[in-house]
Amino acid sequence: MAEIVIIMGSESDRPHAEKISTALKAEGYAKPVGIHVASAHKQPRDVLKVLEKNAGRKVVYITIAGRSNALSGFVAGNCDAPVIACPPFSDKLDMLVNINSTLQMPSRVPVLTVLDPANAALGAMRIIALDDLDEQKKRDRQDGQVKQKSCEETSCAE
Amino acid sequence: MAEIVIIMGSESDRPHAEKISTALKAEGYAKPVGIHVASAHKQPRDVLKVLEKNAGRKVVYITIAGRSNALSGFVAGNCDAPVIACPPFSDKLDMLVNINSTLQMPSRVPVLTVLDPANAALGAMRIIALDDLDEQKKRDRQDGQVKQKSCEETSCAE
Amino acid sequence: MAEIVIIMGSESDRPHAEKISTALKAEGYAKPVGIHVASAHKQPRDVLKVLEKNAGRKVVYITIAGRSNALSGFVAGNCDAPVIACPPFSDKLDMLVNINSTLQMPSRVPVLTVLDPANAALGAMRIIALDDLDEQKKRDRQDGQVKQKSCEETSCAE
Amino acid sequence: MAEIVIIMGSESDRPHAEKISTALKAEGYAKPVGIHVASAHKQPRDVLKVLEKNAGRKVVYITIAGRSNALSGFVAGNCDAPVIACPPFSDKLDMLVNINSTLQMPSRVPVLTVLDPANAALGAMRIIALDDLDEQKKRDRQDGQVKQKSCEETSCAE
Amino acid sequence: MAEIVIIMGSESDRPHAEKISTALKAEGYAKPVGIHVASAHKQPRDVLKVLEKNAGRKVVYITIAGRSNALSGFVAGNCDAPVIACPPFSDKLDMLVNINSTLQMPSRVPVLTVLDPANAALGAMRIIALDDLDEQKKRDRQDGQVKQKSCEETSCAE
Amino acid sequence: MAEIVIIMGSESDRPHAEKISTALKAEGYAKPVGIHVASAHKQPRDVLKVLEKNAGRKVVYITIAGRSNALSGFVAGNCDAPVIACPPFSDKLDMLVNINSTLQMPSRVPVLTVLDPANAALGAMRIIALDDLDEQKKRDRQDGQVKQKSCEETSCAE
Amino acid sequence: MAEIVIIMGSESDRPHAEKISTALKAEGYAKPVGIHVASAHKQPRDVLKVLEKNAGRKVVYITIAGRSNALSGFVAGNCDAPVIACPPFSDKLDMLVNINSTLQMPSRVPVLTVLDPANAALGAMRIIALDDLDEQKKRDRQDGQVKQKSCEETSCAE
Amino acid sequence: MAEIVIIMGSESDRPHAEKISTALKAEGYAKPVGIHVASAHKQPRDVLKVLEKNAGRKVVYITIAGRSNALSGFVAGNCDAPVIACPPFSDKLDMLVNINSTLQMPSRVPVLTVLDPANAALGAMRIIALDDLDEQKKRDRQDGQVKQKSCEETSCAE
């Protein structure tokens, strides 16, 4: 099973990273989540070291950087792994101001953007589940239970 | 190796779908690309049929829907595969008006957003390469060549 | 007289639905207001069941869904009744971010958008009043009283 | 069957009005479409005369006014009929600049907003079909044919 | 000397109107400020009565209407006096959403927009001072004193 | 009768100034329109000279400056005359980007904003007509004719 | 070594100016920071006096003006020194509304925009350090220490 | 005299770089302008090599990168020289979408933003002129001539 590695641009992004790692565990991710702090603007060599250490291994990156997000594209541009960007917006206005620095990527820099931390975790889990069929089947059943329960609670579509 | 399946909301999105399937082949994707036309607003049962047919198989979806994009979340909400949304914006203004219908997903609907069709293809390839190490190694070499060539052409950082 | 049926995408939209049903009663709507919870992203079959149950009956739908609003277009695209979308925005910024997922409908998906819950109720009442002349006349008088009273209170246009 | 009456704020809006009346006929609307030109800013008494003439009759209004749209709210505030606003935007930027003058209505002014002229026509038809069951059933069959045809053309969901 | 007349669209705009009338008095406006409440959407005949009563008199209107501002253009379109629109925005976001319903006026509807209530008062005073030279000269001296004082307080440009 | 003086920030604004002076003449303005070119950013002393020359005279300024509009506030902050800002936007996007540099004035800087050049001219005419009753009465009749003619042409409100 | 001079448009901008002067001292700026208050809209002659007094001296200006920022362009247009604009936005929305009055400068008005006060200070220090090599070398070492410390604290890139 | 070095993120930015180097020569910059092509996303080591080569030399950087601008902050975060960002926007909409990736810099990353290429050149010249007084005096005279000529041409402020 592939590993999920979180890189965040600043120590102040840690609460956002923890939302994601908590969600990963809730989705059944069994390994410890690697979390690194390194700014693409200020410590690019540190970011490159993380990428080099993981080169040739099965890794999915989740990158967390606010304001002008150089980190996500920097990671996607310097490795061959899937990269999910989950920027830590403080509110919708922060999102409006800064989302385009995550979305407007140049050619050959495939950043996958997700706003909600739990959805970022779920997206990463779906990616690593592709090469683990049992994992996938287990999740199918679990998902079915969640949906059924949600329907029962709300008496939807009686 | 997982399959890549494109679902587009309208026949008018076909040129955008073809940009993606062309890019997939350029990245070395060997299988025929499945392309379906079904609107989540108008033919939801058709969309569900595509998802049911692929249930239990290794699939990465790329969804294409302009204006209010119900399709991407509809697909991600009704399957367990990775879903990359690549909305077919006519220009930056179209993007500004409509990008949030792709980004603002509810809980447990992990849509991965990518603006550029070639990056969507590359993102999908990275996902399916995770469980195919030889594929990945081949791409590593290829990428290196591309980068080296781009540097030579532009005499970068002499 | 036609029935008014509210469909909301999430249990968390209930306070917004209640504003509308309260306003409906204040406008003189005599029947119980049907309220359903079903997400177009996550429980599309439940939404379709609601629509099928009401097929062939005189119904006006009011749909309530925040963030990326797939529900309103999904309902309008899968029935022949008038559909009023009244998205539950938390504030003006939420409206700016998400209004276009309600407005940017494809062809043959006639969603009628109203921001204010009481206006959504009033709009639905005007629609069902069309085939109930006495109802309309009663409301005419009531409206006249409201306007006159409002003028008296504010000494407008002395 | 209720009548559909179009009021536009300026003679320059006529092409937009004609798109709507053409679509109404295509949807099976049998009566002549009443079209009036009267600016709420500049000829409010003319607008009021149209409303007074139709008072007590079964009418659905479609209002067309660009830039700062006073007309739609003016009509909705001075009659008891359903009012569909379909502003004639020249492009998406015009829409971004001016849509809020249509959406931000005060209390007791229930304007129903629709961007696409054909959808405005379809929305009006659904409203008047409520008190004409045969009309509705005829449209049901027609819609089914349209959908089926659209599916056949695109080989959706094979 | 011309009279300054405030028309506001709703009783809830009164605090904003009072900021303006307070500022008018502070600028030396000697007459009582006429304040009327009448919505262009809901009581257009009341607005017209105010305009008719003042026809042929020297009047400067200040109009106050939030959300979709039909009032300012309605007043400017139905009289020949100068009309200053001073919409009562609750904050900058409200301004962003609604400013264009004040700015986007049709031909022959000359609305003069001012955001700050005290500046609206000052703008009106400058207009009525044009035909009262002594008034103007008095204000010139007063303004000079204000500027000098402000400079002394801040030790600007030593 | 007061004089109307146009100040534009750059020679490139002349076509916009000519639209205004043409409209002024069409409204019956009898004097030659003074037009000055002086940038508040680059030739502030020249702007001040214009203002000093007109100090104590009955003047209405119309200021024309694109991009960051320092000129309008500079003029309003350094004279006691009414100042109408009519920025020369190339299109709606230019307006969205730059309108706030015209609107966001500090205290005691009463800039009156008008987008349409002909409306700016009409607004200035209404201001100077305040102290010229015959002028006003003549315009009243003229306006009536224009409105009547516009109604006849379009058969409004039959 | 060049001097750093702050000009702010209003006394209310002083807290913002003090953030910058505090940051300058933290960066090792040894001289007293000159702070002037003068509005380009209301006291342009005072601004010009500051510029004239410093003509021919080595100066870097930092200009602080909110709302419509005329000051920064006014300073850059009337001197030959580097001018850093650091507008005092109260929040991100204020920035969205007003940033363009700082950015949209005419030809030959080279305003250098920086949002963060500490970055404005650092930018000014880098400019004055160009002609003081020892200063620069001292800062190089200091910067190295800061970066190293930040890495140690966060265990980045282990 | 300090050197001016341009780094652009992509070969496609060369026309923008040439506008700047042409403007530099027009301002009297005597040395050859160094121009490098290196993407911070894709060739970060190449960018670092440029910075290392210039470490300890008197340099002003002008950085050119469109879409998500990682380059400007990357350069400012990894050197101690002044860095002017001049992003190559294709139009105002491109600017609206992407300007914040240039403006929203983290702490200790002092990017100086300028939109117009000629102003970026002029801003860089003012910086390097600080330690070259004769250069500055020469430019003072030149500027005076340009301004005087512009006044004569337009007969400003007669």
JSON list of C-alpha atoms in Angstrom, two decimals, chain D residues 12-109:
[
{"chain": "D", "resi": 12, "resn": "SER", "atom": "CA", "xyz": [-32.89, 47.58, -27.29]},
{"chain": "D", "resi": 13, "resn": "ASP", "atom": "CA", "xyz": [-33.94, 44.49, -25.31]},
{"chain": "D", "resi": 14, "resn": "ARG", "atom": "CA", "xyz": [-36.25, 43.30, -28.11]},
{"chain": "D", "resi": 15, "resn": "PRO", "atom": "CA", "xyz": [-33.91, 40.60, -29.50]},
{"chain": "D", "resi": 16, "resn": "HIS", "atom": "CA", "xyz": [-33.79, 39.06, -26.03]},
{"chain": "D", "resi": 17, "resn": "ALA", "atom": "CA", "xyz": [-37.59, 39.19, -25.79]},
{"chain": "D", "resi": 18, "resn": "GLU", "atom": "CA", "xyz": [-37.85, 37.48, -29.13]},
{"chain": "D", "resi": 19, "resn": "LYS", "atom": "CA", "xyz": [-35.62, 34.63, -28.01]},
{"chain": "D", "resi": 20, "resn": "ILE", "atom": "CA", "xyz": [-38.09, 34.07, -25.19]},
{"chain": "D", "resi": 21, "resn": "SER", "atom": "CA", "xyz": [-41.22, 34.31, -27.32]},
{"chain": "D", "resi": 22, "resn": "THR", "atom": "CA", "xyz": [-39.69, 31.96, -29.90]},
{"chain": "D", "resi": 23, "resn": "ALA", "atom": "CA", "xyz": [-38.90, 29.47, -27.14]},
{"chain": "D", "resi": 24, "resn": "LEU", "atom": "CA", "xyz": [-42.43, 29.81, -25.74]},
{"chain": "D", "resi": 25, "resn": "LYS", "atom": "CA", "xyz": [-43.90, 28.83, -29.08]},
{"chain": "D", "resi": 26, "resn": "ALA", "atom": "CA", "xyz": [-41.48, 25.92, -29.38]},
{"chain": "D", "resi": 27, "resn": "GLU", "atom": "CA", "xyz": [-42.72, 24.73, -25.97]},
{"chain": "D", "resi": 28, "resn": "GLY", "atom": "CA", "xyz": [-46.29, 24.78, -27.27]},
{"chain": "D", "resi": 29, "resn": "TYR", "atom": "CA", "xyz": [-47.54, 28.11, -25.94]},
{"chain": "D", "resi": 30, "resn": "ALA", "atom": "CA", "xyz": [-50.59, 28.80, -28.12]},
{"chain": "D", "resi": 31, "resn": "LYS", "atom": "CA", "xyz": [-51.53, 32.42, -27.40]},
{"chain": "D", "resi": 32, "resn": "PRO", "atom": "CA", "xyz": [-49.86, 35.52, -28.83]},
{"chain": "D", "resi": 33, "resn": "VAL", "atom": "CA", "xyz": [-47.13, 36.70, -26.46]},
{"chain": "D", "resi": 34, "resn": "GLY", "atom": "CA", "xyz": [-47.78, 40.21, -25.16]},
{"chain": "D", "resi": 35, "resn": "ILE", "atom": "CA", "xyz": [-44.62, 42.32, -25.31]},
{"chain": "D", "resi": 36, "resn": "HIS", "atom": "CA", "xyz": [-44.44, 45.78, -23.74]},
{"chain": "D", "resi": 37, "resn": "VAL", "atom": "CA", "xyz": [-41.61, 48.32, -23.59]},
{"chain": "D", "resi": 38, "resn": "ALA", "atom": "CA", "xyz": [-41.55, 50.48, -20.49]},
{"chain": "D", "resi": 39, "resn": "SER", "atom": "CA", "xyz": [-38.66, 51.51, -18.25]},
{"chain": "D", "resi": 40, "resn": "ALA", "atom": "CA", "xyz": [-39.26, 51.41, -14.51]},
{"chain": "D", "resi": 41, "resn": "HIS", "atom": "CA", "xyz": [-36.74, 54.24, -14.21]},
{"chain": "D", "resi": 42, "resn": "LYS", "atom": "CA", "xyz": [-38.17, 56.47, -16.90]},
{"chain": "D", "resi": 43, "resn": "GLN", "atom": "CA", "xyz": [-41.80, 55.43, -17.61]},
{"chain": "D", "resi": 44, "resn": "PRO", "atom": "CA", "xyz": [-43.04, 53.93, -14.33]},
{"chain": "D", "resi": 45, "resn": "ARG", "atom": "CA", "xyz": [-46.60, 55.02, -14.99]},
{"chain": "D", "resi": 46, "resn": "ASP", "atom": "CA", "xyz": [-46.55, 53.01, -18.22]},
{"chain": "D", "resi": 47, "resn": "VAL", "atom": "CA", "xyz": [-45.41, 49.93, -16.34]},
{"chain": "D", "resi": 48, "resn": "LEU", "atom": "CA", "xyz": [-48.16, 50.44, -13.80]},
{"chain": "D", "resi": 49, "resn": "LYS", "atom": "CA", "xyz": [-50.73, 50.71, -16.60]},
{"chain": "D", "resi": 50, "resn": "VAL", "atom": "CA", "xyz": [-49.70, 47.30, -17.95]},
{"chain": "D", "resi": 51, "resn": "LEU", "atom": "CA", "xyz": [-50.04, 45.81, -14.49]},
{"chain": "D", "resi": 52, "resn": "GLU", "atom": "CA", "xyz": [-53.40, 47.45, -13.87]},
{"chain": "D", "resi": 53, "resn": "LYS", "atom": "CA", "xyz": [-54.76, 46.24, -17.19]},
{"chain": "D", "resi": 54, "resn": "ASN", "atom": "CA", "xyz": [-53.88, 42.65, -16.24]},
{"chain": "D", "resi": 55, "resn": "ALA", "atom": "CA", "xyz": [-55.00, 42.84, -12.60]},
{"chain": "D", "resi": 56, "resn": "GLY", "atom": "CA", "xyz": [-57.38, 39.98, -11.78]},
{"chain": "D", "resi": 57, "resn": "ARG", "atom": "CA", "xyz": [-56.31, 37.99, -14.85]},
{"chain": "D", "resi": 58, "resn": "LYS", "atom": "CA", "xyz": [-54.17, 34.86, -14.90]},
{"chain": "D", "resi": 59, "resn": "VAL", "atom": "CA", "xyz": [-50.79, 36.22, -15.96]},
{"chain": "D", "resi": 60, "resn": "VAL", "atom": "CA", "xyz": [-47.13, 35.21, -15.67]},
{"chain": "D", "resi": 61, "resn": "TYR", "atom": "CA", "xyz": [-44.73, 38.10, -16.27]},
{"chain": "D", "resi": 62, "resn": "ILE", "atom": "CA", "xyz": [-41.28, 37.77, -17.77]},
{"chain": "D", "resi": 63, "resn": "THR", "atom": "CA", "xyz": [-39.29, 40.96, -17.20]},
{"chain": "D", "resi": 64, "resn": "ILE", "atom": "CA", "xyz": [-36.22, 41.97, -19.19]},
{"chain": "D", "resi": 65, "resn": "ALA", "atom": "CA", "xyz": [-33.96, 44.76, -18.05]},
{"chain": "D", "resi": 66, "resn": "GLY", "atom": "CA", "xyz": [-30.20, 45.13, -18.21]},
{"chain": "D", "resi": 67, "resn": "ARG", "atom": "CA", "xyz": [-27.79, 47.22, -16.18]},
{"chain": "D", "resi": 68, "resn": "SER", "atom": "CA", "xyz": [-29.41, 48.21, -12.87]},
{"chain": "D", "resi": 69, "resn": "ASN", "atom": "CA", "xyz": [-32.59, 46.15, -13.09]},
{"chain": "D", "resi": 70, "resn": "ALA", "atom": "CA", "xyz": [-35.33, 48.14, -11.38]},
{"chain": "D", "resi": 71, "resn": "LEU", "atom": "CA", "xyz": [-38.05, 46.74, -13.63]},
{"chain": "D", "resi": 72, "resn": "SER", "atom": "CA", "xyz": [-38.28, 43.19, -12.27]},
{"chain": "D", "resi": 73, "resn": "GLY", "atom": "CA", "xyz": [-38.70, 44.22, -8.67]},
{"chain": "D", "resi": 74, "resn": "PHE", "atom": "CA", "xyz": [-40.99, 47.06, -9.69]},
{"chain": "D", "resi": 75, "resn": "VAL", "atom": "CA", "xyz": [-43.30, 44.59, -11.46]},
{"chain": "D", "resi": 76, "resn": "ALA", "atom": "CA", "xyz": [-43.16, 42.03, -8.64]},
{"chain": "D", "resi": 77, "resn": "GLY", "atom": "CA", "xyz": [-43.78, 44.77, -6.07]},
{"chain": "D", "resi": 78, "resn": "ASN", "atom": "CA", "xyz": [-46.86, 46.11, -7.84]},
{"chain": "D", "resi": 79, "resn": "CYS", "atom": "CA", "xyz": [-48.78, 42.99, -8.86]},
{"chain": "D", "resi": 80, "resn": "ASP", "atom": "CA", "xyz": [-49.65, 39.56, -7.46]},
{"chain": "D", "resi": 81, "resn": "ALA", "atom": "CA", "xyz": [-48.62, 37.45, -10.43]},
{"chain": "D", "resi": 82, "resn": "PRO", "atom": "CA", "xyz": [-45.52, 35.25, -10.70]},
{"chain": "D", "resi": 83, "resn": "VAL", "atom": "CA", "xyz": [-42.63, 37.32, -12.12]},
{"chain": "D", "resi": 84, "resn": "ILE", "atom": "CA", "xyz": [-39.68, 35.70, -13.88]},
{"chain": "D", "resi": 85, "resn": "ALA", "atom": "CA", "xyz": [-36.70, 38.03, -14.38]},
{"chain": "D", "resi": 86, "resn": "CYS", "atom": "CA", "xyz": [-34.55, 37.17, -17.37]},
{"chain": "D", "resi": 87, "resn": "PRO", "atom": "CA", "xyz": [-31.95, 39.94, -17.66]},
{"chain": "D", "resi": 88, "resn": "PRO", "atom": "CA", "xyz": [-30.36, 40.39, -21.13]},
{"chain": "D", "resi": 89, "resn": "PHE", "atom": "CA", "xyz": [-26.67, 40.08, -20.29]},
{"chain": "D", "resi": 90, "resn": "SER", "atom": "CA", "xyz": [-24.29, 40.65, -23.18]},
{"chain": "D", "resi": 91, "resn": "ASP", "atom": "CA", "xyz": [-21.71, 38.27, -21.67]},
{"chain": "D", "resi": 92, "resn": "LYS", "atom": "CA", "xyz": [-20.55, 36.67, -18.40]},
{"chain": "D", "resi": 93, "resn": "LEU", "atom": "CA", "xyz": [-18.87, 39.87, -17.26]},
{"chain": "D", "resi": 94, "resn": "ASP", "atom": "CA", "xyz": [-22.08, 41.84, -17.71]},
{"chain": "D", "resi": 95, "resn": "MET", "atom": "CA", "xyz": [-23.74, 39.14, -15.65]},
{"chain": "D", "resi": 96, "resn": "LEU", "atom": "CA", "xyz": [-21.17, 39.41, -12.86]},
{"chain": "D", "resi": 97, "resn": "VAL", "atom": "CA", "xyz": [-21.54, 43.19, -12.74]},
{"chain": "D", "resi": 98, "resn": "ASN", "atom": "CA", "xyz": [-25.32, 43.34, -12.86]},
{"chain": "D", "resi": 99, "resn": "ILE", "atom": "CA", "xyz": [-26.86, 40.09, -11.61]},
{"chain": "D", "resi": 100, "resn": "ASN", "atom": "CA", "xyz": [-27.20, 41.36, -8.05]},
{"chain": "D", "resi": 101, "resn": "SER", "atom": "CA", "xyz": [-29.59, 44.14, -9.01]},
{"chain": "D", "resi": 102, "resn": "THR", "atom": "CA", "xyz": [-31.92, 41.29, -10.02]},
{"chain": "D", "resi": 103, "resn": "LEU", "atom": "CA", "xyz": [-31.22, 39.01, -7.06]},
{"chain": "D", "resi": 104, "resn": "GLN", "atom": "CA", "xyz": [-31.06, 41.41, -4.09]},
{"chain": "D", "resi": 105, "resn": "MET", "atom": "CA", "xyz": [-34.79, 42.00, -3.71]},
{"chain": "D", "resi": 106, "resn": "PRO", "atom": "CA", "xyz": [-36.41, 43.50, -0.61]},
{"chain": "D", "resi": 107, "resn": "SER", "atom": "CA", "xyz": [-39.07, 41.71, 1.43]},
{"chain": "D", "resi": 108, "resn": "ARG", "atom": "CA", "xyz": [-42.37, 40.92, -0.30]},
{"chain": "D", "resi": 109, "resn": "VAL", "atom": "CA", "xyz": [-40.84, 41.32, -3.79]}
]
